[in-house]
PDB file of N, CA and C in Angstrom:
ATOM      1  N   MET Z   1     105.984  80.813  98.852  1.00 84.00           N
ATOM      2  CA  MET Z   1     105.161  81.581  98.766  1.00 84.00           C
ATOM      3  C   MET Z   1     105.268  83.116  99.731  1.00 84.00           C
ATOM      4  N   GLY Z   2     105.221  84.462  99.046  1.00 87.00           N
ATOM      5  CA  GLY Z   2     105.629  85.381  99.592  1.00 87.00           C
ATOM      6  C   GLY Z   2     104.761  86.072 101.407  1.00 87.00           C
ATOM      7  N   THR Z   3     105.120  86.784 101.896  1.00 88.00           N
ATOM      8  CA  THR Z   3     104.558  87.299 103.080  1.00 88.00           C
ATOM      9  C   THR Z   3     104.786  88.597 102.623  1.00 88.00           C
ATOM     10  N   ILE Z   4     103.358  89.003 102.925  1.00 86.00           N
ATOM     11  CA  ILE Z   4     102.917  90.469 102.956  1.00 86.00           C
ATOM     12  C   ILE Z   4     102.808  91.333 104.298  1.00 86.00           C
ATOM     13  N   SER Z   5     103.090  92.333 104.731  1.00 87.00           N
ATOM     14  CA  SER Z   5     102.079  93.007 106.106  1.00 87.00           C
ATOM     15  C   SER Z   5     102.078  94.198 106.178  1.00 87.00           C
ATOM     16  N   THR Z   6     101.261  94.476 106.537  1.00 86.00           N
ATOM     17  CA  THR Z   6     100.740  95.897 106.384  1.00 86.00           C
ATOM     18  C   THR Z   6     100.271  96.822 107.698  1.00 86.00           C
ATOM     19  N   ARG Z   7     100.129  98.224 107.798  1.00 92.00           N
ATOM     20  CA  ARG Z   7      99.106  98.428 108.433  1.00 92.00           C
ATOM     21  C   ARG Z   7      98.334  98.788 107.964  1.00 92.00           C
ATOM     22  N   VAL Z   8      96.832  99.195 108.986  1.00 88.00           N
ATOM     23  CA  VAL Z   8      95.298  99.171 108.501  1.00 88.00           C
ATOM     24  C   VAL Z   8      94.996  99.980 109.445  1.00 88.00           C
ATOM     25  N   PRO Z   9      93.990 101.209 109.116  1.00 94.00           N
ATOM     26  CA  PRO Z   9      93.475 101.781 109.747  1.00 94.00           C
ATOM     27  C   PRO Z   9      92.619 101.796 110.970  1.00 94.00           C
ATOM     28  N   ASP Z  10      92.057 101.337 111.876  1.00 93.00           N
ATOM     29  CA  ASP Z  10      91.075 100.776 112.703  1.00 93.00           C
ATOM     30  C   ASP Z  10      89.616 100.498 112.169  1.00 93.00           C
ATOM     31  N   ASP Z  11      89.618 101.982 111.325  1.00 94.00           N
ATOM     32  CA  ASP Z  11      87.735 101.052 110.471  1.00 94.00           C
ATOM     33  C   ASP Z  11      88.168  99.912 109.845  1.00 94.00           C
ATOM     34  N   LEU Z  12      89.206  99.931 109.153  1.00 91.00           N
ATOM     35  CA  LEU Z  12      88.920  99.298 107.712  1.00 91.00           C
ATOM     36  C   LEU Z  12      89.702  97.711 108.611  1.00 91.00           C
ATOM     37  N   GLU Z  13      90.341  97.325 109.794  1.00 91.00           N
ATOM     38  CA  GLU Z  13      90.165  96.366 110.308  1.00 91.00           C
ATOM     39  C   GLU Z  13      89.203  95.840 111.003  1.00 91.00           C
ATOM     40  N   ALA Z  14      88.377  96.501 111.989  1.00 93.00           N
ATOM     41  CA  ALA Z  14      87.250  96.639 111.748  1.00 93.00           C
ATOM     42  C   ALA Z  14      86.648  95.864 110.913  1.00 93.00           C
ATOM     43  N   GLU Z  15      86.312  96.074 109.573  1.00 93.00           N
ATOM     44  CA  GLU Z  15      85.930  96.010 108.816  1.00 93.00           C
ATOM     45  C   GLU Z  15      86.605  95.048 108.194  1.00 93.00           C
ATOM     46  N   LEU Z  16      87.297  94.389 108.320  1.00 91.00           N
ATOM     47  CA  LEU Z  16      87.940  92.635 107.837  1.00 91.00           C
ATOM     48  C   LEU Z  16      87.724  91.538 108.709  1.00 91.00           C
ATOM     49  N   GLU Z  17      87.527  92.497 110.492  1.00 92.00           N
ATOM     50  CA  GLU Z  17      86.823  91.383 110.609  1.00 92.00           C
ATOM     51  C   GLU Z  17      85.696  91.188 110.972  1.00 92.00           C
ATOM     52  N   ALA Z  18      84.572  91.702 110.640  1.00 93.00           N
ATOM     53  CA  ALA Z  18      83.498  92.102 110.077  1.00 93.00           C
ATOM     54  C   ALA Z  18      83.312  90.793 109.159  1.00 93.00           C
ATOM     55  N   TYR Z  19      83.873  90.848 108.039  1.00 92.00           N
ATOM     56  CA  TYR Z  19      84.068  89.853 106.906  1.00 92.00           C
ATOM     57  C   TYR Z  19      84.694  88.780 107.432  1.00 92.00           C
ATOM     58  N   LEU Z  20      85.430  88.753 108.177  1.00 91.00           N
ATOM     59  CA  LEU Z  20      86.264  87.265 108.485  1.00 91.00           C
ATOM     60  C   LEU Z  20      84.931  86.265 109.469  1.00 91.00           C
ATOM     61  N   GLU Z  21      84.360  87.153 109.882  1.00 93.00           N
ATOM     62  CA  GLU Z  21      83.395  86.792 110.456  1.00 93.00           C
ATOM     63  C   GLU Z  21      81.985  86.210 109.535  1.00 93.00           C
ATOM     64  N   GLU Z  22      81.728  87.076 108.803  1.00 93.00           N
ATOM     65  CA  GLU Z  22      80.471  86.848 107.724  1.00 93.00           C
ATOM     66  C   GLU Z  22      81.117  85.391 107.225  1.00 93.00           C
ATOM     67  N   GLU Z  23      82.122  85.431 106.243  1.00 92.00           N
ATOM     68  CA  GLU Z  23      82.723  84.471 105.152  1.00 92.00           C
ATOM     69  C   GLU Z  23      83.641  83.374 106.286  1.00 92.00           C
ATOM     70  N   ARG Z  24      83.412  83.579 107.335  1.00 95.00           N
ATOM     71  CA  ARG Z  24      84.132  82.146 107.789  1.00 95.00           C
ATOM     72  C   ARG Z  24      85.654  82.013 107.596  1.00 95.00           C
ATOM     73  N   LEU Z  25      86.370  82.502 107.760  1.00 94.00           N
ATOM     74  CA  LEU Z  25      87.243  82.678 107.233  1.00 94.00           C
ATOM     75  C   LEU Z  25      88.513  82.853 107.923  1.00 94.00           C
ATOM     76  N   ASP Z  26      89.804  82.571 108.235  1.00 93.00           N
ATOM     77  CA  ASP Z  26      90.609  82.706 109.230  1.00 93.00           C
ATOM     78  C   ASP Z  26      91.005  84.251 108.192  1.00 93.00           C
ATOM     79  N   ARG Z  27      92.259  84.634 108.879  1.00 91.00           N
ATOM     80  CA  ARG Z  27      92.738  86.352 108.307  1.00 91.00           C
ATOM     81  C   ARG Z  27      93.702  86.360 107.308  1.00 91.00           C
ATOM     82  N   SER Z  28      94.765  85.211 107.129  1.00 91.00           N
ATOM     83  CA  SER Z  28      95.336  85.021 105.696  1.00 91.00           C
ATOM     84  C   SER Z  28      94.116  84.321 104.771  1.00 91.00           C
ATOM     85  N   THR Z  29      93.951  83.507 105.090  1.00 93.00           N
ATOM     86  CA  THR Z  29      92.802  83.216 103.930  1.00 93.00           C
ATOM     87  C   THR Z  29      91.849  84.552 103.186  1.00 93.00           C
ATOM     88  N   ALA Z  30      91.072  84.791 104.145  1.00 92.00           N
ATOM     89  CA  ALA Z  30      90.293  86.771 103.599  1.00 92.00           C
ATOM     90  C   ALA Z  30      91.401  87.766 103.247  1.00 92.00           C
ATOM     91  N   VAL Z  31      92.611  87.637 103.271  1.00 92.00           N
ATOM     92  CA  VAL Z  31      93.322  88.252 102.651  1.00 92.00           C
ATOM     93  C   VAL Z  31      94.005  88.002 101.442  1.00 92.00           C
ATOM     94  N   ARG Z  32      93.805  86.678 101.530  1.00 93.00           N
ATOM     95  CA  ARG Z  32      94.722  86.439 100.240  1.00 93.00           C
ATOM     96  C   ARG Z  32      93.248  86.381  99.136  1.00 93.00           C
ATOM     97  N   LYS Z  33      91.948  85.962  99.669  1.00 95.00           N
ATOM     98  CA  LYS Z  33      91.018  86.544  99.026  1.00 95.00           C
ATOM     99  C   LYS Z  33      90.207  87.344  98.337  1.00 95.00           C
ATOM    100  N   LEU Z  34      90.717  88.849  99.258  1.00 94.00           N
ATOM    101  CA  LEU Z  34      90.546  90.332  98.836  1.00 94.00           C
ATOM    102  C   LEU Z  34      91.270  90.528  97.999  1.00 94.00           C
ATOM    103  N   LEU Z  35      92.569  90.021  97.899  1.00 94.00           N
ATOM    104  CA  LEU Z  35      93.843  90.940  97.417  1.00 94.00           C
ATOM    105  C   LEU Z  35      93.794  89.971  96.034  1.00 94.00           C
ATOM    106  N   THR Z  36      93.089  88.479  96.079  1.00 95.00           N
ATOM    107  CA  THR Z  36      93.139  87.829  94.710  1.00 95.00           C
ATOM    108  C   THR Z  36      91.593  88.385  94.091  1.00 95.00           C
ATOM    109  N   GLU Z  37      90.515  88.749  94.625  1.00 96.00           N
ATOM    110  CA  GLU Z  37      89.087  89.499  93.883  1.00 96.00           C
ATOM    111  C   GLU Z  37      89.698  90.930  93.337  1.00 96.00           C
ATOM    112  N   GLY Z  38      90.576  92.000  93.996  1.00 97.00           N
ATOM    113  CA  GLY Z  38      90.877  93.106  94.056  1.00 97.00           C
ATOM    114  C   GLY Z  38      91.594  93.322  92.795  1.00 97.00           C
ATOM    115  N   LEU Z  39      92.910  92.309  92.810  1.00 97.00           N
ATOM    116  CA  LEU Z  39      93.729  92.312  91.617  1.00 97.00           C
ATOM    117  C   LEU Z  39      92.696  91.755  89.926  1.00 97.00           C
ATOM    118  N   ALA Z  40      92.029  91.080  90.496  1.00 97.00           N
ATOM    119  CA  ALA Z  40      91.172  90.602  89.223  1.00 97.00           C
ATOM    120  C   ALA Z  40      90.689  91.543  88.975  1.00 97.00           C
ATOM    121  N   GLU Z  41      89.852  92.775  89.702  1.00 97.00           N
ATOM    122  CA  GLU Z  41      88.946  94.312  89.004  1.00 97.00           C
ATOM    123  C   GLU Z  41      89.804  94.743  88.644  1.00 97.00           C
ATOM    124  N   TRP Z  42      91.323  94.793  88.782  1.00 98.00           N
ATOM    125  CA  TRP Z  42      92.225  95.974  88.545  1.00 98.00           C
ATOM    126  C   TRP Z  42      92.539  95.416  87.098  1.00 98.00           C
ATOM    127  N   ARG Z  43      92.990  94.470  87.066  1.00 98.00           N
ATOM    128  CA  ARG Z  43      93.405  93.409  85.557  1.00 98.00           C
ATOM    129  C   ARG Z  43      92.566  93.734  84.357  1.00 98.00           C
ATOM    130  N   ARG Z  44      91.338  93.314  84.774  1.00 97.00           N
ATOM    131  CA  ARG Z  44      89.898  94.127  83.900  1.00 97.00           C
ATOM    132  C   ARG Z  44      89.581  95.304  83.533  1.00 97.00           C
ATOM    133  N   GLU Z  45      89.808  96.338  84.891  1.00 97.00           N
ATOM    134  CA  GLU Z  45      89.920  97.463  84.268  1.00 97.00           C
ATOM    135  C   GLU Z  45      90.937  98.322  83.233  1.00 97.00           C
ATOM    136  N   GLN Z  46      92.283  98.203  83.685  1.00 98.00           N
ATOM    137  CA  GLN Z  46      93.263  98.305  82.657  1.00 98.00           C
ATOM    138  C   GLN Z  46      93.177  97.757  81.595  1.00 98.00           C
ATOM    139  N   ALA Z  47      92.633  96.518  81.762  1.00 97.00           N
ATOM    140  CA  ALA Z  47      92.155  96.130  80.049  1.00 97.00           C
ATOM    141  C   ALA Z  47      90.794  96.787  79.133  1.00 97.00           C
ATOM    142  N   LEU Z  48      89.732  97.085  80.187  1.00 97.00           N
ATOM    143  CA  LEU Z  48      89.061  98.306  79.405  1.00 97.00           C
ATOM    144  C   LEU Z  48      89.567  99.570  79.131  1.00 97.00           C
ATOM    145  N   GLU Z  49      90.467 100.117  80.190  1.00 96.00           N
ATOM    146  CA  GLU Z  49      91.068 101.751  79.341  1.00 96.00           C
ATOM    147  C   GLU Z  49      91.958 101.459  78.683  1.00 96.00           C
ATOM    148  N   ARG Z  50      92.625  99.819  78.317  1.00 96.00           N
ATOM    149  CA  ARG Z  50      93.659 100.164  77.126  1.00 96.00           C
ATOM    150  C   ARG Z  50      92.854  99.456  75.516  1.00 96.00           C
ATOM    151  N   LEU Z  51      91.324  99.184  75.841  1.00 94.00           N
ATOM    152  CA  LEU Z  51      90.748  98.742  74.635  1.00 94.00           C
ATOM    153  C   LEU Z  51      89.988  99.838  74.451  1.00 94.00           C
ATOM    154  N   ALA Z  52      89.460 100.857  75.083  1.00 92.00           N
ATOM    155  CA  ALA Z  52      88.781 102.695  74.924  1.00 92.00           C
ATOM    156  C   ALA Z  52      90.202 103.226  74.124  1.00 92.00           C
ATOM    157  N   ALA Z  53      90.905 102.856  74.799  1.00 92.00           N
ATOM    158  CA  ALA Z  53      92.032 104.152  74.425  1.00 92.00           C
ATOM    159  C   ALA Z  53      92.478 103.129  72.440  1.00 92.00           C
ATOM    160  N   GLY Z  54      92.589 102.398  72.265  1.00 88.00           N
ATOM    161  CA  GLY Z  54      92.611 101.738  71.120  1.00 88.00           C
ATOM    162  C   GLY Z  54      94.088 101.187  70.961  1.00 88.00           C
ATOM    163  N   GLU Z  55      94.664 100.812  72.106  1.00 92.00           N
ATOM    164  CA  GLU Z  55      95.589 100.713  72.418  1.00 92.00           C
ATOM    165  C   GLU Z  55      95.958  98.803  72.256  1.00 92.00           C
ATOM    166  N   VAL Z  56      95.050  97.776  72.045  1.00 92.00           N
ATOM    167  CA  VAL Z  56      94.614  96.426  72.490  1.00 92.00           C
ATOM    168  C   VAL Z  56      93.412  96.461  71.699  1.00 92.00           C
ATOM    169  N   THR Z  57      93.295  94.877  70.897  1.00 89.00           N
ATOM    170  CA  THR Z  57      92.417  94.167  70.498  1.00 89.00           C
ATOM    171  C   THR Z  57      91.508  93.907  71.359  1.00 89.00           C
ATOM    172  N   LEU Z  58      90.282  93.619  70.911  1.00 90.00           N
ATOM    173  CA  LEU Z  58      89.018  93.096  72.344  1.00 90.00           C
ATOM    174  C   LEU Z  58      89.868  91.292  72.709  1.00 90.00           C
ATOM    175  N   THR Z  59      90.386  90.607  71.352  1.00 92.00           N
ATOM    176  CA  THR Z  59      91.238  89.158  72.074  1.00 92.00           C
ATOM    177  C   THR Z  59      92.367  89.579  72.939  1.00 92.00           C
ATOM    178  N   LYS Z  60      93.003  90.235  72.763  1.00 95.00           N
ATOM    179  CA  LYS Z  60      94.044  90.702  73.199  1.00 95.00           C
ATOM    180  C   LYS Z  60      93.575  91.146  75.028  1.00 95.00           C
ATOM    181  N   ALA Z  61      92.324  92.344  75.266  1.00 96.00           N
ATOM    182  CA  ALA Z  61      92.276  92.914  76.165  1.00 96.00           C
ATOM    183  C   ALA Z  61      91.320  92.116  76.879  1.00 96.00           C
ATOM    184  N   ALA Z  62      90.945  90.918  76.475  1.00 97.00           N
ATOM    185  CA  ALA Z  62      90.072  89.822  77.349  1.00 97.00           C
ATOM    186  C   ALA Z  62      91.282  88.602  77.895  1.00 97.00           C
ATOM    187  N   ASP Z  63      92.383  88.987  76.834  1.00 97.00           N
ATOM    188  CA  ASP Z  63      93.381  87.641  77.789  1.00 97.00           C
ATOM    189  C   ASP Z  63      94.249  88.615  78.896  1.00 97.00           C
ATOM    190  N   LEU Z  64      94.103  89.659  78.550  1.00 97.00           N
ATOM    191  CA  LEU Z  64      95.218  90.225  80.089  1.00 97.00           C
ATOM    192  C   LEU Z  64      93.911  90.643  81.334  1.00 97.00           C
ATOM    193  N   ALA Z  65      92.713  90.567  80.889  1.00 97.00           N
ATOM    194  CA  ALA Z  65      91.738  90.543  81.997  1.00 97.00           C
ATOM    195  C   ALA Z  65      91.451  89.234  82.482  1.00 97.00           C
ATOM    196  N   GLY Z  66      91.879  88.059  81.869  1.00 96.00           N
ATOM    197  CA  GLY Z  66      91.427  86.988  82.303  1.00 96.00           C
ATOM    198  C   GLY Z  66      90.091  86.519  81.998  1.00 96.00           C
ATOM    199  N   LEU Z  67      89.854  87.078  81.434  1.00 97.00           N
ATOM    200  CA  LEU Z  67      88.169  85.882  80.781  1.00 97.00           C
ATOM    201  C   LEU Z  67      87.776  85.872  79.457  1.00 97.00           C
ATOM    202  N   SER Z  68      87.162  84.876  79.402  1.00 96.00           N
ATOM    203  CA  SER Z  68      87.024  84.791  77.833  1.00 96.00           C
ATOM    204  C   SER Z  68      86.452  86.011  76.938  1.00 96.00           C
ATOM    205  N   VAL Z  69      86.633  85.905  75.379  1.00 94.00           N
ATOM    206  CA  VAL Z  69      86.611  86.753  74.391  1.00 94.00           C
ATOM    207  C   VAL Z  69      85.326  87.753  74.623  1.00 94.00           C
ATOM    208  N   TRP Z  70      83.613  86.169  75.101  1.00 94.00           N
ATOM    209  CA  TRP Z  70      82.726  86.688  75.331  1.00 94.00           C
ATOM    210  C   TRP Z  70      82.037  87.450  76.181  1.00 94.00           C
ATOM    211  N   GLU Z  71      82.732  86.506  77.167  1.00 96.00           N
ATOM    212  CA  GLU Z  71      82.753  87.687  78.503  1.00 96.00           C
ATOM    213  C   GLU Z  71      83.370  89.121  78.932  1.00 96.00           C
ATOM    214  N   PHE Z  72      84.576  88.935  77.986  1.00 96.00           N
ATOM    215  CA  PHE Z  72      84.796  90.448  78.043  1.00 96.00           C
ATOM    216  C   PHE Z  72      84.294  91.478  77.186  1.00 96.00           C
ATOM    217  N   ALA Z  73      83.537  90.396  75.682  1.00 93.00           N
ATOM    218  CA  ALA Z  73      82.982  91.688  75.122  1.00 93.00           C
ATOM    219  C   ALA Z  73      81.423  91.732  75.840  1.00 93.00           C
ATOM    220  N   GLN Z  74      81.095  90.965  76.428  1.00 94.00           N
ATOM    221  CA  GLN Z  74      79.881  91.807  77.343  1.00 94.00           C
ATOM    222  C   GLN Z  74      80.320  92.492  78.490  1.00 94.00           C
ATOM    223  N   LEU Z  75      81.064  92.829  79.039  1.00 95.00           N
ATOM    224  CA  LEU Z  75      81.751  93.743  79.526  1.00 95.00           C
ATOM    225  C   LEU Z  75      82.093  94.642  79.115  1.00 95.00           C
ATOM    226  N   ALA Z  76      82.682  94.612  77.905  1.00 94.00           N
ATOM    227  CA  ALA Z  76      82.937  96.159  77.572  1.00 94.00           C
ATOM    228  C   ALA Z  76      81.192  97.126  76.932  1.00 94.00           C
ATOM    229  N   ALA Z  77      80.736  95.812  76.683  1.00 91.00           N
ATOM    230  CA  ALA Z  77      79.546  96.736  76.323  1.00 91.00           C
ATOM    231  C   ALA Z  77      78.498  97.348  77.287  1.00 91.00           C
ATOM    232  N   GLU Z  78      78.812  96.676  78.316  1.00 94.00           N
ATOM    233  CA  GLU Z  78      78.240  97.184  79.641  1.00 94.00           C
ATOM    234  C   GLU Z  78      79.018  98.662  80.407  1.00 94.00           C
ATOM    235  N   ARG Z  79      80.141  98.791  80.129  1.00 93.00           N
ATOM    236  CA  ARG Z  79      80.804  99.918  79.631  1.00 93.00           C
ATOM    237  C   ARG Z  79      80.204 101.216  78.389  1.00 93.00           C
ATOM    238  N   ASP Z  80      79.731 100.538  77.866  1.00 90.00           N
ATOM    239  CA  ASP Z  80      79.559 101.417  76.557  1.00 90.00           C
ATOM    240  C   ASP Z  80      80.733 101.537  75.823  1.00 90.00           C
ATOM    241  N   ILE Z  81      81.829 100.316  75.991  1.00 89.00           N
ATOM    242  CA  ILE Z  81      83.226 100.595  75.036  1.00 89.00           C
ATOM    243  C   ILE Z  81      82.874 100.207  73.549  1.00 89.00           C
ATOM    244  N   THR Z  82      82.807 101.154  72.806  1.00 80.00           N
ATOM    245  CA  THR Z  82      83.281 100.717  71.803  1.00 80.00           C
ATOM    246  C   THR Z  82      84.349  99.912  70.936  1.00 80.00           C
ATOM    247  N   TRP Z  83      84.336  98.922  70.173  1.00 72.00           N
ATOM    248  CA  TRP Z  83      85.671  97.662  70.007  1.00 72.00           C
ATOM    249  C   TRP Z  83      85.651  97.554  69.110  1.00 72.00           C
ATOM    250  N   VAL Z  84      84.604  97.821  67.639  1.00 68.00           N
ATOM    251  CA  VAL Z  84      84.857  97.287  66.333  1.00 68.00           C
ATOM    252  C   VAL Z  84      84.568  98.010  65.403  1.00 68.00           C
ATOM    253  N   SER Z  85      86.271  98.447  65.364  1.00 61.00           N
ATOM    254  CA  SER Z  85      86.861  98.913  64.305  1.00 61.00           C
ATOM    255  C   SER Z  85      87.425  98.221  62.919  1.00 61.00           C
ATOM    256  N   GLY Z  86      87.221  98.494  62.154  1.00 60.00           N
ATOM    257  CA  GLY Z  86      87.820  97.578  60.654  1.00 60.00           C
ATOM    258  C   GLY Z  86      89.204  97.198  61.033  1.00 60.00           C
ATOM    259  N   GLU Z  87      90.418  97.899  61.716  1.00 65.00           N
ATOM    260  CA  GLU Z  87      91.383  97.430  62.049  1.00 65.00           C
ATOM    261  C   GLU Z  87      91.179  96.501  63.092  1.00 65.00           C
ATOM    262  N   HIS Z  88      90.539  96.878  64.462  1.00 61.00           N
ATOM    263  CA  HIS Z  88      90.717  95.710  65.168  1.00 61.00           C
ATOM    264  C   HIS Z  88      90.243  94.647  65.058  1.00 61.00           C
ATOM    265  N   LEU Z  89      89.155  95.108  64.360  1.00 65.00           N
ATOM    266  CA  LEU Z  89      88.562  93.418  63.803  1.00 65.00           C
ATOM    267  C   LEU Z  89      89.290  92.402  62.844  1.00 65.00           C
ATOM    268  N   ALA Z  90      90.139  93.132  61.978  1.00 69.00           N
ATOM    269  CA  ALA Z  90      91.016  92.391  61.267  1.00 69.00           C
ATOM    270  C   ALA Z  90      91.985  91.842  61.962  1.00 69.00           C
ATOM    271  N   ALA Z  91      92.428  92.983  63.318  1.00 70.00           N
ATOM    272  CA  ALA Z  91      93.836  92.224  63.689  1.00 70.00           C
ATOM    273  C   ALA Z  91      92.757  91.013  64.818  1.00 70.00           C
ATOM    274  N   ASP Z  92      91.580  90.976  65.098  1.00 66.00           N
ATOM    275  CA  ASP Z  92      90.978  90.278  65.980  1.00 66.00           C
ATOM    276  C   ASP Z  92      91.003  88.768  65.417  1.00 66.00           C
ATOM    277  N   LEU Z  93      90.083  89.196  64.036  1.00 70.00           N
ATOM    278  CA  LEU Z  93      90.092  87.492  63.077  1.00 70.00           C
ATOM    279  C   LEU Z  93      91.910  86.830  62.990  1.00 70.00           C
ATOM    280  N   GLU Z  94      92.521  87.620  62.948  1.00 75.00           N
ATOM    281  CA  GLU Z  94      93.812  87.056  62.790  1.00 75.00           C
ATOM    282  C   GLU Z  94      94.048  86.301  64.002  1.00 75.00           C
ATOM    283  N   GLU Z  95      93.875  87.189  65.226  1.00 72.00           N
ATOM    284  CA  GLU Z  95      94.167  86.006  66.577  1.00 72.00           C
ATOM    285  C   GLU Z  95      93.221  84.752  66.431  1.00 72.00           C
ATOM    286  N   LEU Z  96      92.608  84.626  65.921  1.00 69.00           N
ATOM    287  CA  LEU Z  96      91.149  83.301  66.772  1.00 69.00           C
ATOM    288  C   LEU Z  96      92.242  82.653  65.452  1.00 69.00           C
TER     289      LEU Z  96
END
């Protein structure tokens, strides 16, 4: 397991301390949890952007996001991203 260290502004450190107390976590566990959640959100956003740009199919975007096709379809619908096109539908059907 790798080690990451970083300097953070005082206000961010204070917010982290409040989070540690509220969640009853040690600093390392809390930072790992926040990084994991942040990176998961980043993967979802990247997948949504690629889907909206027509770069990937719904199935591929769901895979990139680490979600099921149904979960990702719901997320895309919530963001008003249209993903059904003749070309994408055929590619998605082939992938299934």
